[in-house]
Short mmCIF file of C-alpha atoms and ligand atoms in Angstrom, two decimals:
data_model
loop_
_atom_site.label_atom_id
_atom_site.label_comp_id
_atom_site.label_asym_id
_atom_site.label_seq_id
_atom_site.Cartn_x
_atom_site.Cartn_y
_atom_site.Cartn_z
CA MET A 1 38.80 -250.77 5.22
CA THR A 2 35.59 -248.47 5.45
CA GLU A 3 32.69 -249.72 6.59
CA PRO A 4 30.67 -251.32 3.46
CA PHE A 5 27.52 -248.96 4.58
CA ARG A 6 27.74 -246.18 6.41
CA PHE A 7 25.60 -242.89 7.04
CA LEU A 8 26.11 -239.70 8.57
CA THR A 9 23.35 -236.49 9.25
CA ALA A 10 23.64 -232.92 9.20
CA GLY A 11 21.49 -229.71 10.17
CA GLU A 12 20.44 -227.79 12.91
CA SER A 13 16.34 -227.94 14.37
CA HIS A 14 15.50 -224.54 13.18
CA GLY A 15 18.37 -224.23 10.37
CA ARG A 16 17.40 -224.13 6.23
CA THR A 17 17.68 -228.08 6.13
CA LEU A 18 18.92 -231.37 7.15
CA GLY A 19 20.47 -233.73 5.59
CA VAL A 20 22.01 -236.98 5.37
CA THR A 21 24.67 -238.97 3.23
CA ILE A 22 24.11 -242.67 3.05
CA GLU A 23 27.33 -244.93 1.15
CA GLY A 24 27.56 -247.99 0.27
CA VAL A 25 23.96 -248.61 -1.27
CA PRO A 26 24.02 -250.93 -4.23
CA ALA A 27 23.60 -250.30 -7.60
CA GLY A 28 20.10 -250.77 -9.36
CA LEU A 29 17.87 -250.41 -6.30
CA GLY A 30 14.60 -248.66 -7.22
CA LEU A 31 13.87 -245.59 -4.86
CA THR A 32 11.65 -242.64 -5.13
CA GLU A 33 10.81 -239.76 -2.81
CA ALA A 34 7.33 -241.97 -2.12
CA ASP A 35 9.55 -244.72 -0.56
CA LEU A 36 10.60 -242.25 1.80
CA GLU A 37 7.58 -240.50 2.59
CA VAL A 38 5.91 -242.90 4.81
CA ASP A 39 8.56 -243.19 7.90
CA LEU A 40 8.73 -240.08 7.68
CA ALA A 41 5.32 -239.73 8.34
CA ARG A 42 4.60 -242.43 11.04
CA ARG A 43 7.88 -240.40 13.13
CA GLN A 44 5.24 -237.19 13.07
CA ARG A 45 2.53 -238.68 14.62
CA GLY A 46 1.93 -240.05 18.02
CA TYR A 47 -0.53 -238.41 21.22
CA GLY A 48 1.83 -236.25 23.05
CA ARG A 49 3.56 -234.73 20.59
CA GLY A 50 4.04 -230.86 20.49
CA ALA A 51 2.71 -228.29 17.96
CA ARG A 52 5.83 -228.62 15.44
CA GLN A 53 4.86 -232.00 13.83
CA GLN A 54 1.49 -230.07 12.75
CA ILE A 55 4.07 -227.21 11.13
CA GLU A 56 6.45 -229.62 9.75
CA HIS A 57 5.12 -232.45 7.47
CA ASP A 58 8.19 -233.73 6.53
CA ARG A 59 9.54 -234.45 2.87
CA ALA A 60 12.72 -236.09 1.80
CA GLU A 61 14.08 -234.68 -1.54
CA ILE A 62 16.72 -236.78 -2.78
CA VAL A 63 19.57 -234.50 -4.55
CA ALA A 64 22.29 -237.22 -5.36
CA GLY A 65 22.57 -240.59 -6.29
CA VAL A 66 19.65 -241.93 -8.02
CA ARG A 67 19.32 -241.39 -11.45
CA HIS A 68 15.65 -242.31 -12.99
CA GLY A 69 14.47 -243.94 -10.24
CA ARG A 70 17.36 -246.69 -9.20
CA THR A 71 20.53 -245.62 -7.21
CA LEU A 72 23.75 -245.51 -8.86
CA GLY A 73 26.23 -247.02 -6.64
CA SER A 74 27.20 -243.60 -5.82
CA PRO A 75 26.35 -241.95 -2.28
CA ILE A 76 23.00 -241.21 -1.68
CA LEU A 77 22.26 -237.35 -0.64
CA LEU A 78 18.90 -236.56 0.72
CA LEU A 79 17.53 -233.25 2.37
CA VAL A 80 14.69 -232.65 4.76
CA ALA A 81 14.06 -228.97 4.61
CA ASN A 82 12.71 -227.13 8.13
CA ARG A 83 9.73 -225.64 7.27
CA ASP A 84 9.96 -223.42 10.14
CA TRP A 85 13.11 -222.19 9.06
CA ASP A 86 11.20 -218.53 8.04
CA ASN A 87 10.55 -218.14 11.91
CA TRP A 88 14.27 -218.38 11.84
CA THR A 89 16.34 -216.76 9.43
CA LYS A 90 17.89 -214.18 11.56
CA VAL A 91 18.29 -216.28 14.81
CA MET A 92 19.71 -219.29 12.68
CA GLN A 93 21.50 -217.12 9.91
CA VAL A 94 24.76 -218.28 8.48
CA GLU A 95 26.65 -215.64 7.53
CA PRO A 96 27.90 -213.50 10.06
CA LEU A 97 25.83 -210.70 11.74
CA SER A 98 26.28 -207.28 10.08
CA ASP A 99 26.36 -204.82 13.20
CA GLU A 100 22.72 -203.63 12.50
CA GLN A 101 21.42 -206.99 12.54
CA ALA A 102 23.15 -208.02 16.25
CA ALA A 103 21.62 -204.66 17.54
CA ALA A 104 18.14 -205.84 15.98
CA LEU A 105 18.56 -209.30 17.48
CA ALA A 106 19.17 -208.05 21.03
CA GLU A 107 16.62 -205.38 20.58
CA ALA A 108 14.34 -207.96 19.83
CA ALA A 109 15.23 -209.89 22.71
CA ALA A 110 14.86 -206.73 25.12
CA GLY A 111 11.29 -206.40 23.51
CA GLY A 112 10.63 -210.14 24.94
CA ASP A 113 11.21 -211.70 21.51
CA LYS A 114 11.82 -215.33 22.86
CA ARG A 115 13.84 -216.87 19.05
CA SER A 116 16.28 -214.11 19.77
CA THR A 117 17.30 -214.26 23.28
CA PRO A 118 20.02 -216.52 24.02
CA VAL A 119 19.24 -219.24 25.93
CA THR A 120 21.70 -219.29 29.69
CA ARG A 121 18.78 -221.28 31.82
CA VAL A 122 20.36 -224.90 31.07
CA ARG A 123 17.65 -227.75 31.28
CA PRO A 124 18.30 -230.91 33.87
CA GLY A 125 18.12 -233.68 31.67
CA HIS A 126 19.19 -232.21 28.36
CA ALA A 127 22.48 -231.54 26.59
CA ASP A 128 22.79 -227.89 27.55
CA LEU A 129 25.11 -227.61 29.94
CA ALA A 130 28.03 -230.06 29.26
CA GLY A 131 27.10 -229.30 25.94
CA ALA A 132 27.69 -225.42 26.06
CA LEU A 133 30.85 -226.20 28.48
CA LYS A 134 32.53 -228.75 25.96
CA TYR A 135 32.09 -226.28 22.87
CA GLY A 136 32.67 -223.32 24.84
CA HIS A 137 29.33 -221.86 23.61
CA ASP A 138 27.80 -218.84 25.64
CA ASP A 139 24.14 -219.25 23.93
CA VAL A 140 22.93 -222.41 24.71
CA ARG A 141 21.10 -222.71 21.34
CA ASN A 142 24.13 -223.56 19.77
CA VAL A 143 23.85 -226.25 21.35
CA LEU A 144 20.05 -227.43 21.45
CA GLU A 145 19.55 -226.51 17.75
CA ARG A 146 21.93 -229.98 17.11
CA ALA A 147 21.42 -231.86 20.25
CA SER A 148 17.34 -231.88 19.49
CA ALA A 149 15.90 -234.81 18.00
CA ARG A 150 14.91 -232.76 14.61
CA GLU A 151 18.06 -234.40 13.78
CA THR A 152 16.01 -237.68 13.74
CA ALA A 153 14.51 -237.30 11.25
CA ALA A 154 17.47 -237.16 8.78
CA ARG A 155 17.52 -240.78 10.39
CA VAL A 156 14.34 -242.03 9.49
CA ALA A 157 15.02 -240.65 5.81
CA ALA A 158 17.96 -242.56 5.58
CA GLY A 159 16.08 -246.02 7.27
CA GLY A 160 13.77 -245.78 4.19
CA VAL A 161 16.56 -246.21 1.78
CA ALA A 162 17.81 -249.14 3.98
CA ARG A 163 13.87 -249.89 4.61
CA ALA A 164 13.80 -250.13 0.06
CA PHE A 165 17.04 -252.30 0.27
CA LEU A 166 16.13 -254.95 2.61
CA ARG A 167 12.59 -255.51 1.38
CA GLU A 168 13.74 -256.79 -1.40
CA LEU A 169 15.93 -259.06 0.53
CA GLY A 170 12.85 -260.56 2.24
CA ILE A 171 13.66 -258.43 5.25
CA GLU A 172 11.40 -255.96 7.20
CA VAL A 173 11.05 -253.97 10.17
CA TRP A 174 8.42 -252.47 12.41
CA SER A 175 7.97 -251.14 15.45
CA PHE A 176 5.33 -250.66 18.53
CA THR A 177 4.60 -249.04 21.95
CA ALA A 178 5.43 -251.55 24.39
CA GLU A 179 5.09 -249.57 28.08
CA VAL A 180 4.05 -245.82 28.47
CA GLY A 181 4.63 -244.60 32.24
CA GLY A 182 4.71 -247.94 33.76
CA VAL A 183 1.60 -249.06 31.71
CA ALA A 184 2.49 -252.05 29.84
CA VAL A 185 0.92 -253.96 26.71
CA ASP A 186 -0.12 -257.38 27.52
CA PRO A 187 0.03 -260.04 24.65
CA ALA A 188 -2.85 -261.86 25.71
CA ARG A 189 -4.63 -258.45 24.95
CA ALA A 190 -2.83 -257.35 21.72
CA SER A 191 -5.46 -257.95 19.40
CA ARG A 192 -5.05 -255.43 17.02
CA SER A 193 -3.28 -256.44 13.77
CA ARG A 194 -0.25 -254.40 12.66
CA GLU A 195 -1.76 -251.54 10.35
CA GLU A 196 -4.46 -251.71 13.32
CA ALA A 197 -2.11 -250.77 15.98
CA ASP A 198 0.03 -248.55 13.44
CA ALA A 199 -3.05 -246.51 12.86
CA SER A 200 -3.89 -246.11 16.51
CA PRO A 201 -2.96 -242.77 18.52
CA LEU A 202 0.04 -244.62 20.32
CA ARG A 203 0.87 -247.18 17.83
CA CYS A 204 -0.10 -250.03 19.84
CA PRO A 205 -1.57 -253.64 19.74
CA ASP A 206 -3.43 -253.44 22.94
CA PRO A 207 -6.26 -251.26 23.07
CA GLU A 208 -6.87 -251.37 26.79
CA ALA A 209 -3.08 -250.59 27.65
CA GLU A 210 -3.26 -247.92 24.81
CA ALA A 211 -6.24 -246.00 26.73
CA ALA A 212 -4.24 -246.12 29.89
CA MET A 213 -1.57 -245.13 28.44
CA ILE A 214 -3.14 -241.65 26.69
CA GLY A 215 -4.41 -241.45 30.58
CA ARG A 216 -0.46 -241.12 31.82
CA ILE A 217 0.08 -238.82 28.93
CA ASP A 218 -2.80 -236.64 30.12
CA GLU A 219 -2.14 -236.75 33.31
CA ALA A 220 1.76 -235.25 32.59
CA ARG A 221 0.17 -232.44 30.11
CA GLU A 222 -1.87 -231.67 32.92
CA LYS A 223 0.62 -231.49 35.78
CA GLY A 224 3.08 -229.46 33.14
CA ASP A 225 5.39 -232.41 33.24
CA THR A 226 6.48 -235.43 30.43
CA ILE A 227 6.39 -239.21 30.72
CA GLY A 228 8.66 -242.37 29.22
CA GLY A 229 8.14 -245.69 28.14
CA VAL A 230 9.48 -248.36 25.87
CA PHE A 231 9.54 -249.06 22.06
CA GLU A 232 10.18 -252.35 20.79
CA VAL A 233 11.54 -252.88 17.85
CA VAL A 234 11.23 -256.25 15.36
CA ALA A 235 12.96 -257.32 12.38
CA THR A 236 12.13 -260.82 10.48
CA GLY A 237 13.00 -262.48 7.44
CA VAL A 238 16.67 -262.31 9.21
CA PRO A 239 18.55 -265.25 8.07
CA ILE A 240 21.05 -266.94 10.23
CA GLY A 241 24.58 -265.68 10.28
CA LEU A 242 24.84 -261.72 9.99
CA GLY A 243 27.17 -261.21 12.51
CA SER A 244 30.06 -262.57 14.54
CA TYR A 245 31.23 -263.98 17.32
CA VAL A 246 34.74 -264.06 16.38
CA GLN A 247 35.85 -260.11 17.68
CA TRP A 248 33.96 -257.69 19.88
CA ASP A 249 33.32 -255.07 16.87
CA ARG A 250 31.63 -257.66 14.80
CA ARG A 251 29.21 -258.51 17.16
CA LEU A 252 25.29 -257.88 15.66
CA ASP A 253 24.03 -257.60 19.23
CA ALA A 254 26.67 -255.02 20.09
CA ALA A 255 25.94 -252.71 16.69
CA LEU A 256 22.10 -252.72 17.19
CA ALA A 257 22.32 -251.94 21.25
CA ALA A 258 24.52 -248.97 20.55
CA ALA A 259 22.22 -247.93 16.97
CA VAL A 260 18.91 -247.81 19.30
CA MET A 261 21.28 -246.51 22.81
CA SER A 262 22.41 -243.86 20.10
CA ILE A 263 18.56 -242.20 19.26
CA ASN A 264 18.78 -239.25 21.58
CA ILE A 265 16.52 -240.12 24.86
CA VAL A 266 17.06 -243.66 24.96
CA LYS A 267 18.56 -244.55 28.38
CA GLY A 268 18.15 -248.55 28.10
CA VAL A 269 18.32 -251.26 25.22
CA GLU A 270 17.41 -255.21 25.88
CA LEU A 271 17.73 -257.87 23.50
CA GLY A 272 14.44 -260.23 23.58
CA LEU A 273 13.79 -260.99 27.04
CA GLY A 274 16.39 -258.86 28.32
CA PHE A 275 17.03 -258.31 32.00
CA GLU A 276 14.04 -260.67 32.51
CA GLN A 277 16.12 -263.21 32.01
CA THR A 278 18.42 -262.84 35.07
CA ARG A 279 15.44 -262.95 37.32
CA ARG A 280 14.50 -266.75 35.73
CA PHE A 281 16.34 -270.07 35.71
CA GLY A 282 18.35 -271.30 32.32
CA SER A 283 15.84 -273.96 31.40
CA GLU A 284 13.02 -271.05 31.47
CA VAL A 285 15.18 -268.69 29.67
CA HIS A 286 17.18 -270.67 26.75
CA ASP A 287 15.26 -271.42 23.28
CA VAL A 288 15.51 -275.41 22.52
CA ILE A 289 15.79 -275.88 19.17
CA GLU A 290 13.54 -278.19 17.58
CA GLY A 291 15.56 -279.14 14.72
CA ARG A 292 14.85 -278.28 10.81
CA GLY A 293 11.25 -277.53 9.54
CA GLU A 294 9.48 -276.68 6.56
CA ALA A 295 11.87 -275.75 3.65
CA GLY A 296 14.87 -276.95 5.76
CA ARG A 297 14.38 -274.06 8.01
CA TRP A 298 16.12 -274.36 11.74
CA ILE A 299 12.99 -273.88 14.10
CA HIS A 300 13.67 -272.31 17.83
CA ARG A 301 10.83 -273.34 20.66
CA SER A 302 10.47 -269.47 22.11
CA ASN A 303 12.71 -266.62 20.59
CA ASN A 304 13.78 -265.06 24.30
CA ALA A 305 17.03 -264.78 23.05
CA GLY A 306 15.36 -262.06 20.32
CA GLY A 307 16.80 -263.45 17.71
CA LEU A 308 20.67 -263.15 18.43
CA THR A 309 22.72 -265.48 20.10
CA ALA A 310 26.83 -264.83 20.22
CA GLY A 311 26.49 -261.84 18.55
CA VAL A 312 24.94 -263.55 15.10
CA SER A 313 21.51 -263.69 14.03
CA ASN A 314 19.81 -267.18 14.77
CA GLY A 315 16.84 -267.03 12.50
CA GLU A 316 14.07 -265.68 14.86
CA PRO A 317 12.76 -262.14 14.46
CA ILE A 318 15.47 -259.98 15.94
CA VAL A 319 13.44 -258.19 19.07
CA VAL A 320 14.75 -254.84 20.43
CA ARG A 321 13.61 -252.82 23.08
CA GLY A 322 14.85 -249.34 23.72
CA ALA A 323 13.61 -247.17 27.13
CA VAL A 324 12.81 -243.90 26.62
CA LYS A 325 13.36 -241.43 29.42
CA PRO A 326 10.33 -238.82 30.16
CA ILE A 327 11.33 -235.74 27.91
CA SER A 328 13.55 -233.21 29.77
CA THR A 329 11.83 -229.98 28.13
CA LEU A 330 8.83 -229.39 31.09
CA ALA A 331 5.83 -227.14 30.68
CA ARG A 332 6.46 -226.50 34.35
CA PRO A 333 10.15 -226.31 34.43
CA LEU A 334 12.55 -227.57 36.99
CA PRO A 335 14.61 -225.41 38.97
CA SER A 336 18.35 -224.65 37.37
CA ALA A 337 21.38 -222.76 37.16
CA ASP A 338 22.34 -219.75 34.48
CA LEU A 339 25.31 -220.70 32.27
CA LEU A 340 26.52 -217.29 32.28
CA SER A 341 26.80 -216.53 36.36
CA GLY A 342 26.86 -219.52 37.60
CA GLU A 343 23.80 -219.32 39.94
CA ALA A 344 20.74 -221.06 40.56
CA VAL A 345 17.57 -219.80 38.75
CA GLU A 346 13.91 -220.73 39.64
CA LYS A 347 12.76 -222.14 36.33
CA ALA A 348 15.07 -223.50 33.36
CA HIS A 349 14.44 -222.78 29.90
CA TYR A 350 11.17 -223.74 27.96
CA GLU A 351 10.88 -223.80 24.20
CA ARG A 352 7.71 -225.62 22.82
CA SER A 353 8.43 -229.25 23.87
CA ASP A 354 6.58 -232.80 23.25
CA ILE A 355 4.94 -234.49 26.32
CA SER A 356 5.68 -237.85 25.41
CA VAL A 357 7.48 -239.74 21.97
CA VAL A 358 7.47 -243.48 22.61
CA PRO A 359 5.88 -244.26 19.04
CA ALA A 360 7.90 -241.37 17.42
CA ALA A 361 10.95 -242.92 19.27
CA GLY A 362 9.51 -246.08 18.02
CA ILE A 363 9.98 -244.94 14.39
CA VAL A 364 13.71 -244.17 14.99
CA GLY A 365 14.21 -246.70 16.29
CA GLU A 366 13.40 -248.52 13.44
CA ALA A 367 15.36 -246.80 11.26
CA MET A 368 18.04 -247.76 13.40
CA VAL A 369 17.64 -251.39 13.01
CA LEU A 370 17.45 -250.87 9.48
CA LEU A 371 20.72 -249.01 9.02
CA THR A 372 22.56 -251.63 11.03
CA LEU A 373 21.04 -254.66 9.08
CA ALA A 374 21.55 -253.06 5.76
CA ARG A 375 25.24 -252.95 6.81
CA PHE A 376 25.77 -256.71 8.55
CA VAL A 377 24.05 -258.08 5.27
CA LEU A 378 26.52 -255.94 2.81
CA GLU A 379 29.30 -257.22 5.30
CA LYS A 380 27.92 -261.02 4.67
CA THR A 381 27.10 -260.83 0.91
CA GLY A 382 29.15 -257.94 -0.74
CA GLY A 383 28.14 -256.73 -4.34
CA ASP A 384 28.03 -253.80 -5.76
CA SER A 385 24.68 -254.45 -7.64
CA MET A 386 21.49 -255.27 -6.46
CA ALA A 387 21.65 -258.39 -8.65
CA GLU A 388 25.03 -259.14 -6.99
CA VAL A 389 23.32 -259.15 -3.64
CA ALA A 390 20.01 -260.70 -4.35
CA ASP A 391 21.97 -263.44 -5.97
CA ALA A 392 24.49 -263.69 -3.22
CA MET A 393 21.48 -263.54 -0.53
CA ALA A 394 19.64 -266.49 -2.40
CA ARG A 395 22.67 -268.30 -2.35
CA TRP A 396 23.23 -268.10 1.19
CA ARG A 397 19.50 -268.88 2.33
CA GLU A 398 19.82 -271.88 0.25
CA ARG A 399 22.62 -273.07 1.96
CA LEU A 400 21.05 -273.03 5.11
CA ALA A 401 18.41 -274.88 4.19
CA THR A 402 20.62 -277.51 2.62
CA PRO A 403 21.42 -280.36 4.75
CA ILE A 404 25.04 -280.20 5.94
CA GLN A 405 27.19 -282.91 4.40
CA PRO A 406 29.83 -283.58 7.01
CA THR A 407 33.26 -284.18 6.68
CA GLY A 408 36.31 -285.52 8.15
CA VAL A 409 36.51 -286.72 11.72
CA ALA A 410 33.08 -285.77 11.69
CA ALA A 411 31.81 -287.53 8.82
CA LEU A 412 33.40 -290.81 10.31
CA ALA A 413 31.76 -290.05 13.40
CA ALA A 414 28.45 -289.71 11.57
CA ALA A 415 29.47 -293.09 9.48
CA LEU A 416 30.13 -294.63 12.94
CA ALA A 417 26.95 -293.71 14.76
CA THR A 418 24.59 -294.70 11.72
CA ALA A 419 26.40 -298.08 11.69
CA SER A 420 25.68 -298.31 15.59
CA THR A 421 21.94 -297.49 15.03
CA LYS A 422 21.60 -299.97 11.95
CA ALA A 423 23.14 -302.88 14.17
CA GLU A 424 21.36 -301.84 17.32
CA ALA A 425 17.77 -301.88 14.83
CA GLU A 426 19.10 -305.31 13.84
CA GLY A 427 19.35 -307.00 17.18
CA GLY A 428 23.34 -306.03 17.64
CA THR A 429 25.72 -303.60 18.57
CA ALA A 430 28.60 -302.27 16.66
CA GLY A 431 30.75 -299.24 17.01
CA SER A 432 34.13 -298.22 18.93
CA GLY A 433 32.66 -300.10 21.87
CA GLY A 434 32.37 -303.82 19.52
CA ASP A 435 30.06 -306.84 20.52
CA ASP A 436 32.91 -309.15 22.73
C1 FMN B 1 11.33 -238.11 18.45
C2 FMN B 1 11.97 -237.41 19.97
C3 FMN B 1 11.11 -236.33 19.60
C4 FMN B 1 11.90 -235.43 21.60
N1 FMN B 1 11.44 -234.61 21.60
C5 FMN B 1 12.03 -233.42 22.64
C6 FMN B 1 11.41 -232.17 22.72
O1 FMN B 1 10.25 -231.92 22.22
N2 FMN B 1 11.70 -231.93 23.81
C7 FMN B 1 12.65 -232.51 24.54
O2 FMN B 1 13.31 -231.69 25.28
N3 FMN B 1 13.65 -233.55 23.88
C8 FMN B 1 13.13 -234.09 23.19
N4 FMN B 1 13.53 -235.13 22.66
C9 FMN B 1 14.94 -236.07 23.27
C10 FMN B 1 16.16 -234.90 23.69
O3 FMN B 1 16.47 -234.35 22.36
C11 FMN B 1 17.24 -235.43 24.33
O4 FMN B 1 16.84 -235.53 25.64
C12 FMN B 1 18.45 -234.48 24.57
O5 FMN B 1 18.58 -234.61 23.03
C13 FMN B 1 19.36 -235.29 25.28
O6 FMN B 1 20.49 -236.42 24.79
P1 FMN B 1 19.23 -237.73 25.74
O7 FMN B 1 18.30 -237.66 26.29
O8 FMN B 1 20.30 -239.27 25.23
O9 FMN B 1 20.64 -237.57 27.10
C14 FMN B 1 13.12 -236.05 21.67
C15 FMN B 1 13.78 -237.51 21.10
C16 FMN B 1 13.21 -237.79 20.04
C17 FMN B 1 13.57 -238.91 19.87
#
């Protein structure tokens, strides 16, 4: 059995185009290229990003799986063109190089053209050394072209499809910058609405913290350095019951952690209160269950678990935090070594790079959460068409809101408990203990 929903990306950072195939999207979902534009643009923004973002202005082209604005149930293929391709046609040429072309590239490299020069001074913290040795490359460009976060544009395009799908089912996902360089959002000062936060330079709800975060990024820039932080992704409208505790690979918490950890640059994932739980007593951690509220919905007094208990969604918002390390390409490069000679060198390779990418990484985090939730929703509902999925989801939500009718031992125990309560109210006692 294959997964009910899966996706795979392809493409190099300076190749002609990125691509992503998404399989398992039900038929009948309204989908246009405009649906995918918003998140692609959000990924490109953020104080601290490099010049490339001004060049690209990403757009996803839908080339398969959609007809007359509706999905067909067949695999969807999206292409995101690399607008910088024109400057890389020879360096990244797909066809074998002729002797003349190879000589021209070598000549350009000798003349100081950086693009044509093979990369051998491996960057600490990047994929360069391990990647080159693993795949047997003598030019690190063969590694960094794919390890580059340019690939995440394809994930964000796919995330846009998952967003359109989940929105139909009442599930929304967004993110914000929670921390940069040790400066954290203070929830008490987080006065911005979601829209205002989204439009701010760091996509941050706390203006005071954001000003200090910008200061940390400027400090890094002045020093030729880079800086990391934390993003937080929140999913609302997720019903109880996605994922399962019955087998390790069916847990939603594990899948979300893996999906967010798969983002190049994320070095830690927390769900809800995360590691902070280890510093508190249980009474300060666990979310008291208050019972059913309006429309039969189960209410927790707090959401320290981040909407997930035992690998199953518990009806509260799902909260996932990703730890973003500082970018490893430094304008003032660290010392390193040369791949070919094995000798130490004074400076690692440098090519145009971001200084801090926490807001952008948050958008990739949203995409990975959206894509993971889409998979788990489809596992729960099944269905080949949107109508089928929407029906199944509506039925599931209704079932959750309906009082449980006990059967078997549970029914007998409930009947006895009711009788005992009634007898007590009437001044006597009842139940298994008797009154003699
Ligand atoms: C949105 C985004 C932008 C990034 N931009 C850069 C960059 O400009 N320069 C760089 O060296 N790394 C950048 N990275 C991180 C690298 O792709 C990543 O550190 C590298 O592939 C090694 O993987 P690892 O960090 O998971 O170990 C970026 C990551 C993301 C998510």
